XYZ file of C-alpha atoms in Angstrom:
562
model
C 216.311 199.309 153.459
C 215.363 196.690 150.672
C 217.302 194.077 148.240
C 216.580 196.858 145.467
C 219.265 198.624 147.567
C 221.185 195.968 145.619
C 219.937 196.577 142.176
C 219.978 200.363 140.248
C 217.673 201.557 137.244
C 219.684 203.856 135.286
C 217.886 206.081 132.478
C 218.226 208.770 130.713
C 216.794 211.761 132.737
C 218.765 210.889 135.881
C 222.459 210.689 134.424
C 223.868 213.010 137.086
C 223.036 210.889 139.955
C 224.900 207.916 138.934
C 227.134 206.298 141.595
C 230.441 204.058 140.981
C 229.732 200.665 142.480
C 230.589 196.804 141.776
C 227.579 195.199 142.455
C 228.704 190.859 142.911
C 231.564 190.035 142.896
C 234.681 189.691 140.815
C 238.099 187.198 140.654
C 241.626 189.023 138.762
C 244.953 187.902 138.992
C 245.955 191.219 138.302
C 246.049 191.459 142.439
C 244.619 194.816 142.633
C 241.903 196.781 145.376
C 238.439 197.862 144.868
C 239.886 201.403 143.462
C 241.605 199.567 141.218
C 238.521 198.128 139.886
C 236.342 200.661 140.134
C 239.266 203.165 138.264
C 240.015 200.746 135.864
C 239.398 202.819 132.395
C 239.259 199.528 130.303
C 236.931 197.451 132.287
C 234.485 197.863 130.040
C 236.624 196.079 127.904
C 237.565 193.724 129.461
C 235.931 189.627 130.619
C 236.195 188.940 134.138
C 235.489 185.867 136.049
C 232.551 186.333 139.066
C 229.196 186.945 139.655
C 228.853 190.792 138.645
C 228.426 193.845 137.087
C 230.267 196.976 137.399
C 228.982 200.600 136.542
C 231.490 203.372 136.285
C 230.417 206.950 136.675
C 233.526 208.978 134.442
C 233.357 212.560 133.441
C 232.134 211.882 129.858
C 230.727 208.654 130.500
C 228.654 205.808 132.129
C 230.329 202.271 131.479
C 227.616 199.094 132.493
C 230.387 195.855 132.154
C 229.297 192.283 133.452
C 231.573 189.082 134.063
C 231.907 186.497 131.142
C 228.729 184.291 131.763
C 226.645 187.404 132.687
C 225.155 186.554 135.500
C 222.849 189.383 136.798
C 221.238 190.066 133.621
C 221.152 194.472 131.839
C 217.966 194.181 131.263
C 217.244 197.378 128.346
C 213.929 199.877 127.744
C 214.182 201.972 125.048
C 211.164 204.300 124.195
C 212.241 207.324 121.269
C 214.751 209.320 123.056
C 213.945 207.770 126.321
C 216.104 204.681 127.798
C 216.093 202.922 130.363
C 218.614 200.482 132.146
C 218.687 197.660 135.280
C 220.301 194.685 136.486
C 217.022 193.194 137.512
C 213.855 192.861 134.890
C 211.315 193.431 138.085
C 213.408 196.021 139.032
C 213.104 198.240 135.897
C 209.259 197.117 135.486
C 209.123 198.354 139.211
C 210.005 201.688 137.338
C 208.844 201.711 133.526
C 205.200 200.687 133.959
C 203.722 203.599 135.281
C 204.578 205.563 132.430
C 205.211 203.696 129.678
C 202.657 201.356 127.791
C 203.466 197.130 127.280
C 203.337 194.305 126.530
C 203.072 190.361 127.220
C 205.726 188.900 124.907
C 203.644 185.075 124.820
C 206.133 183.320 122.864
C 209.068 183.744 125.636
C 205.944 182.704 127.677
C 205.223 179.959 126.087
C 208.679 178.576 126.050
C 209.386 179.094 129.210
C 205.796 176.586 130.801
C 207.290 174.058 128.596
C 210.720 173.817 128.432
C 212.569 172.973 131.542
C 214.662 175.180 133.185
C 214.986 178.576 130.919
C 215.110 179.514 127.076
C 215.961 183.068 127.835
C 219.232 184.154 125.584
C 218.192 187.754 125.426
C 213.813 187.523 125.260
C 212.001 188.531 128.054
C 208.457 188.619 129.615
C 208.057 191.563 128.388
C 208.183 192.606 124.571
C 209.825 195.919 125.102
C 212.493 194.553 127.750
C 215.275 192.905 126.252
C 217.784 191.224 128.357
C 221.659 192.103 126.982
C 223.565 189.265 125.501
C 226.327 188.114 128.193
C 229.529 189.185 125.512
C 227.966 192.983 125.613
C 229.204 196.544 127.695
C 226.850 199.147 128.032
C 228.758 203.017 127.243
C 226.191 205.920 128.400
C 226.770 209.519 126.371
C 226.013 212.181 129.449
C 225.999 215.193 127.705
C 223.973 213.669 124.448
C 222.009 211.416 126.925
C 222.108 208.185 124.288
C 223.184 204.283 125.491
C 225.370 202.552 122.865
C 226.395 198.983 122.864
C 229.875 198.072 123.152
C 230.440 194.164 121.655
C 233.440 192.431 123.511
C 235.900 189.436 121.897
C 234.131 186.402 123.361
C 236.791 184.326 123.260
C 234.586 180.908 123.305
C 235.473 177.871 122.256
C 238.368 179.417 119.956
C 241.132 177.101 120.688
C 241.387 173.123 119.932
C 241.751 171.232 123.297
C 245.183 169.094 121.287
C 247.518 171.824 120.659
C 249.770 173.775 122.492
C 246.898 176.836 123.122
C 244.287 174.516 124.195
C 246.213 172.628 126.923
C 247.915 176.051 127.606
C 244.263 177.123 127.937
C 243.564 174.482 130.274
C 246.694 174.290 132.838
C 245.563 178.226 133.152
C 242.752 176.804 134.669
C 244.523 174.501 136.688
C 247.019 176.647 137.998
C 244.314 180.056 138.215
C 242.135 177.616 140.657
C 244.728 175.759 142.816
C 246.034 179.046 143.851
C 243.013 181.059 144.141
C 241.896 177.984 147.028
C 244.501 177.988 148.510
C 244.986 181.752 148.878
C 241.569 181.552 150.146
C 241.966 179.007 152.813
C 244.975 180.932 154.297
C 242.253 183.653 155.062
C 240.179 182.066 155.859
C 238.024 178.805 157.037
C 234.735 179.932 155.531
C 235.070 177.965 152.766
C 232.958 174.982 150.943
C 232.825 172.291 148.511
C 229.584 170.416 146.996
C 230.746 166.383 146.192
C 227.956 164.141 145.000
C 227.617 161.369 143.148
C 227.246 163.446 139.378
C 230.696 164.234 136.786
C 230.761 168.265 137.551
C 230.875 168.855 140.858
C 233.753 165.988 141.384
C 235.695 168.083 138.985
C 235.787 170.764 141.167
C 235.941 168.901 144.472
C 239.094 167.838 141.817
C 240.602 171.003 141.936
C 240.640 171.373 145.776
C 242.435 167.653 145.837
C 245.385 169.337 144.196
C 246.038 172.326 145.624
C 247.166 170.650 148.600
C 244.676 172.428 151.247
C 244.136 169.956 153.871
C 240.134 168.975 153.719
C 239.217 168.697 157.433
C 239.824 172.574 158.079
C 237.235 173.127 155.063
C 233.449 171.625 154.860
C 232.937 169.351 152.078
C 229.251 169.321 151.436
C 226.840 166.753 150.414
C 223.301 166.042 150.295
C 222.433 163.834 153.208
C 218.549 164.490 152.868
C 216.674 160.865 153.141
C 215.569 161.222 149.561
C 215.901 158.944 146.834
C 217.038 161.367 144.823
C 220.095 162.082 146.916
C 220.877 158.927 148.388
C 223.417 157.233 145.353
C 225.007 160.905 145.678
C 225.790 160.199 149.443
C 227.324 157.046 149.271
C 230.192 157.775 146.585
C 230.650 160.916 148.112
C 231.068 158.559 151.616
C 233.768 156.530 149.292
C 235.940 159.579 148.684
C 235.809 161.006 152.075
C 237.400 157.953 153.036
C 239.533 157.099 150.609
C 241.265 161.064 151.149
C 240.317 160.554 154.728
C 238.021 163.691 155.300
C 234.539 164.748 156.784
C 231.563 164.849 155.380
C 229.218 167.749 156.455
C 231.829 169.068 159.066
C 229.373 171.869 161.647
C 230.359 174.900 160.295
C 229.949 177.693 163.152
C 228.498 180.421 161.482
C 225.777 182.575 162.397
C 222.542 183.526 160.313
C 221.180 186.323 160.491
C 217.059 185.893 160.428
C 215.478 187.849 156.960
C 211.615 188.369 156.795
C 209.117 186.942 154.709
C 209.559 190.175 152.643
C 213.490 189.672 152.124
C 213.365 186.137 152.152
C 210.807 186.650 148.404
C 212.279 190.026 147.110
C 215.725 188.564 147.048
C 214.599 185.505 144.910
C 211.726 187.366 142.889
C 213.829 190.591 142.553
C 216.284 188.321 141.080
C 215.970 185.488 138.976
C 211.438 185.576 139.043
C 210.260 184.401 135.634
C 213.678 182.931 134.611
C 214.552 180.197 136.465
C 211.481 177.982 137.514
C 212.941 176.815 141.054
C 213.637 179.478 143.941
C 216.227 178.425 146.677
C 214.682 180.885 149.480
C 217.123 182.837 151.579
C 216.333 183.297 155.267
C 219.223 184.413 156.341
C 222.015 186.002 155.401
C 225.840 184.990 157.274
C 227.217 186.888 159.510
C 230.745 185.794 157.884
C 230.513 185.363 154.345
C 230.756 182.074 152.779
C 232.629 181.121 149.752
C 230.850 178.158 148.042
C 232.437 176.234 145.396
C 229.875 174.387 143.397
C 229.855 172.606 139.595
C 227.344 174.347 137.983
C 227.918 174.852 134.566
C 229.706 171.937 134.247
C 227.032 170.689 131.444
C 228.292 172.936 128.660
C 231.824 171.389 129.158
C 230.841 167.801 128.457
C 227.980 166.310 126.176
C 225.101 166.558 128.219
C 223.830 169.428 126.046
C 224.613 167.411 122.009
C 221.333 168.167 120.695
C 219.426 169.472 117.405
C 216.846 172.229 117.143
C 214.218 169.301 116.196
C 215.314 167.130 119.146
C 214.581 170.863 121.814
C 210.839 170.737 119.665
C 210.387 167.075 120.213
C 211.049 167.949 123.731
C 208.773 170.820 124.314
C 206.041 169.366 122.458
C 206.149 165.838 124.234
C 205.909 168.851 127.138
C 202.911 170.159 125.986
C 201.025 166.640 125.498
C 201.930 166.042 128.776
C 200.637 169.361 130.448
C 197.443 168.554 128.573
C 197.237 172.305 127.298
C 193.686 172.442 125.462
C 196.444 175.603 122.585
C 199.334 174.974 120.769
C 202.739 177.335 122.416
C 205.073 175.514 119.618
C 204.660 178.688 117.957
C 205.941 181.019 120.453
C 208.802 177.870 121.162
C 210.011 178.634 117.403
C 210.512 182.163 117.491
C 212.195 181.936 120.774
C 214.876 179.060 119.735
C 215.542 181.279 116.657
C 215.934 184.273 118.019
C 218.392 182.499 120.181
C 219.821 180.856 117.764
C 220.646 184.440 115.885
C 222.289 185.338 118.131
C 223.755 182.534 119.034
C 225.224 182.641 115.014
C 226.557 186.283 115.968
C 228.577 185.204 119.327
C 230.056 182.227 117.863
C 229.270 182.492 114.056
C 227.494 179.443 112.271
C 227.322 176.158 114.868
C 226.800 172.862 113.345
C 223.078 171.235 114.313
C 224.570 168.955 116.192
C 225.825 171.419 118.907
C 222.848 173.685 118.379
C 221.978 172.401 122.050
C 225.202 173.358 123.951
C 225.554 176.810 122.360
C 222.023 177.849 123.040
C 222.460 176.697 126.404
C 225.422 178.611 126.747
C 224.789 181.948 125.445
C 221.052 181.479 127.649
C 220.163 178.834 130.142
C 223.665 178.487 131.899
C 223.098 182.386 132.635
C 219.392 182.392 133.643
C 220.386 179.041 136.237
C 223.721 179.032 137.183
C 223.800 183.161 137.275
C 221.645 183.797 138.259
C 221.543 180.922 141.371
C 225.191 182.615 141.904
C 223.035 186.510 142.614
C 220.814 184.981 144.672
C 223.244 183.092 146.687
C 225.376 186.705 146.493
C 222.567 188.491 148.730
C 223.292 186.466 151.588
C 226.500 186.511 152.094
C 227.269 183.146 150.330
C 230.085 183.932 147.390
C 228.930 180.804 144.865
C 231.836 180.208 142.711
C 231.959 177.878 140.012
C 235.265 176.860 138.463
C 233.235 175.513 135.866
C 232.137 178.347 134.023
C 235.855 180.004 133.672
C 236.441 181.906 131.028
C 240.162 180.134 130.359
C 237.931 177.145 130.359
C 235.839 177.725 127.680
C 238.001 179.519 125.421
C 238.271 175.344 124.202
C 236.086 174.128 121.354
C 234.640 170.552 122.453
C 235.436 168.011 120.278
C 232.596 167.471 117.380
C 233.122 163.782 117.792
C 234.046 163.328 121.458
C 231.998 165.942 123.273
C 232.787 164.255 127.165
C 237.084 164.447 125.937
C 237.952 167.979 127.523
C 236.113 166.304 131.578
C 238.264 162.960 130.613
C 241.329 165.130 130.210
C 241.075 166.971 133.244
C 241.106 164.271 135.218
C 243.282 162.732 132.917
C 245.687 165.124 133.534
C 245.326 166.467 137.001
C 243.626 163.207 138.527
C 242.948 160.057 137.055
C 242.496 158.191 140.426
C 238.838 160.233 140.947
C 238.082 157.826 137.998
C 238.183 155.006 140.546
C 235.116 155.847 141.825
C 231.623 155.569 140.385
C 229.533 158.117 138.855
C 225.571 158.268 140.020
C 223.008 157.403 138.400
C 224.714 154.583 135.883
C 226.692 157.638 134.114
C 229.921 157.093 132.745
C 232.969 158.606 130.653
C 232.992 156.430 127.482
C 236.024 154.436 127.319
C 236.976 155.440 123.965
C 237.652 158.825 125.672
C 239.488 158.228 128.590
C 241.820 156.422 125.745
C 241.757 160.027 124.037
C 242.283 162.098 126.986
C 245.588 159.376 127.621
C 246.563 160.203 124.435
C 246.335 163.880 124.648
C 248.530 164.091 127.825
C 251.264 162.140 126.644
C 251.284 164.232 123.694
C 251.638 167.346 126.529
C 252.832 166.348 129.058
C 252.057 168.646 132.724
C 255.175 169.605 134.357
C 254.113 171.792 137.140
C 255.539 175.487 136.619
C 257.003 177.932 138.962
C 256.331 180.493 136.189
C 252.600 180.012 136.497
C 252.151 179.968 140.126
C 253.884 182.492 140.128
C 251.666 184.227 137.461
C 248.340 183.011 139.130
C 250.099 184.170 143.094
C 247.299 187.204 143.160
C 244.820 185.963 142.230
C 242.131 187.309 145.119
C 237.697 187.569 145.229
C 236.244 191.670 145.545
C 233.504 192.464 146.703
C 231.473 195.126 148.891
C 228.868 193.149 150.817
C 226.408 194.884 152.613
C 223.637 193.476 154.997
C 220.925 195.256 152.775
C 217.981 194.450 155.908
C 217.697 194.442 159.020
C 218.600 191.546 161.347
C 214.383 189.275 160.902
C 213.474 187.398 164.634
C 213.427 184.631 164.207
C 209.352 183.373 165.136
C 208.319 181.012 162.715
C 206.200 182.908 160.074
C 209.141 183.150 157.270
C 207.765 180.007 155.581
C 208.540 181.187 152.058
C 206.701 177.849 149.820
C 203.451 178.739 151.865
C 203.296 182.496 150.791
C 203.818 180.599 147.610
C 200.980 178.917 147.344
C 198.961 181.629 148.977
C 199.140 183.727 146.537
C 199.036 180.950 143.660
C 195.399 179.811 144.691
C 193.963 183.501 145.323
C 190.997 183.896 142.443
C 193.771 186.103 140.829
C 196.174 183.815 139.791
C 193.613 180.705 139.133
C 191.797 183.833 136.549
C 194.481 184.480 134.812
C 196.673 181.802 134.270
C 193.668 180.276 132.682
C 192.951 183.001 130.525
C 196.240 183.664 129.322
C 197.973 180.300 129.912
C 195.451 177.120 129.733
C 193.127 175.907 132.765
C 194.899 172.364 131.940
C 198.397 174.355 133.103
C 196.841 175.393 136.518
C 195.985 172.031 137.366
C 199.325 170.808 136.887
C 201.148 173.705 138.781
C 198.826 172.260 141.375
C 198.989 169.263 141.549
C 203.035 169.162 140.907
C 203.356 171.015 144.398
C 200.848 168.392 145.847
C 202.770 164.870 144.550
C 206.188 166.107 144.472
C 208.973 166.790 147.760
C 211.756 168.315 145.580
C 211.517 171.759 143.811
C 207.484 171.115 144.175
C 207.175 174.942 143.667
C 208.099 174.502 140.212
C 204.993 175.184 137.585
C 203.769 177.559 140.655
C 206.026 180.653 140.222
C 206.206 180.481 136.485
C 202.049 180.874 137.474
C 203.260 183.280 139.441
C 206.362 185.222 137.416
C 202.896 185.282 134.373
C 200.318 186.720 136.345
C 202.878 188.902 138.215
C 203.816 190.800 134.684
C 200.449 190.523 133.239
C 199.423 192.152 136.385
C 202.517 195.150 135.678
C 200.953 195.642 132.227
C 197.466 195.306 132.755
C 197.727 197.966 135.671
C 200.774 199.675 135.569
C 199.674 202.844 136.232
C 198.034 201.940 139.520
C 200.653 200.489 141.392
C 203.200 202.819 140.802
C 206.283 201.496 142.341
C 204.810 199.306 144.910
C 207.137 196.575 145.830
C 207.280 193.053 144.063
C 206.157 191.892 147.960
C 203.424 194.038 148.382
C 201.159 193.886 144.982
C 201.417 190.475 145.489
C 200.382 189.944 148.910
C 197.360 191.889 147.836
C 197.072 190.073 145.121
C 196.242 187.059 147.178
C 193.941 188.385 149.714
C 191.937 190.168 146.216
C 192.667 193.124 146.947
C 193.749 194.549 143.868
C 194.904 197.560 141.701
C 192.426 198.409 139.360
């Protein structure tokens, strides 16, 4: 048993072996069962919330569709009449590197090093493999053995907030999630919601507060780990808990079943390596499904990423200087960003310079940073649910003059008293945004609607989680951070990072790991991703379909596939 059972590899020479399956979880209002989802003839034309890839094997066609955010990613390789597709970049490489020559995408690699998150809208570390945009589905003709792309209409920022349709979209978001939370809490107490001092987690917490569920029957999480970076967050969360009379970090009666070190590493690496710098390694999976709500993606509905291409380049140039690189990476950054801008314009139409950063973030960074973390959590039987990445909410166009107006209106319309509490790190919502939100709310007053309550009454979550790993012994040997350090310090990694990137970056990665207590492996995981993909290219035919853990282990031991 292996985590690779949770990914598919479909290629033009094995179409007869494809099976219908929902990978991940889907949130739907239609009150259907799993068969209804698998047999929906129009699923590839629709958009759903969740974290999934849906494969439907029909008589003549195979349909592959994805959630609104595109959390997993669909990775496509083409060569002449041959194609191969997977929902894992590295699982795809496991199969194609044996047969086809591949080349390292140096532009993406350079941009990945310099940008603080993931810069990919469609690029990967391999030139011959693309990550399909989040607004597409795939149709495979089984008879002709051809693959075509179906472009869905992405209702992304299509209505003005200050309008009837804008308020309808916002209220639909509110009703769908408050109903979903009530339905879920009526069935299980294995529900958690994050609450920090930030703006985003508080917006998600607002939905729980407005749903009327008993907050003492679920777990409200707030990080209390002694680190200075989290101290203020916990203090603010304590103030909220005192006001609303609930307990923070309530003991959660759940059985955690141990993963082996191999399972832990492969779960994160097959999901995220080369697209995410932070590996939230899972040493166990939940015996009972846990539903964990977060404020993930909230930055896309406020002014956090309001910056131009010029500012993006300036930030990357500053990072290049800080890393002490002895070669110029900015040509690669420019190529990746220009490519991403073309994709943004194709999906959205031309965006103004000031809004470039937010749309670049939405089409690439958000799905890689938050979406892939949702996949990682799902594989440990923990449904990571993000109401701020909802398709109804993203129908609303942010104001070009006041990008925080939507966030301010959510507070003012549904629970203004949550603004009584400060936000962390000196952040605040501008008083002008609050006043503008109050004017809009007065213009379109919120009134409880029984019709909308009824419409969203059947909203539910659909998935079929099955443990992919045998329970491991908890003997203290599952130490993924130490294992990554061992791989990083191997002679192969050092030589190849110095050859492909620079000795300065290798030194930076090692120093960062020693001097940082939070996510100390960020740069080390970048280095491992680069060396691993270079190894795929240079020695792919000799590696065969060896798993990612096995050949990185060999790399660390100095036993290479020549």
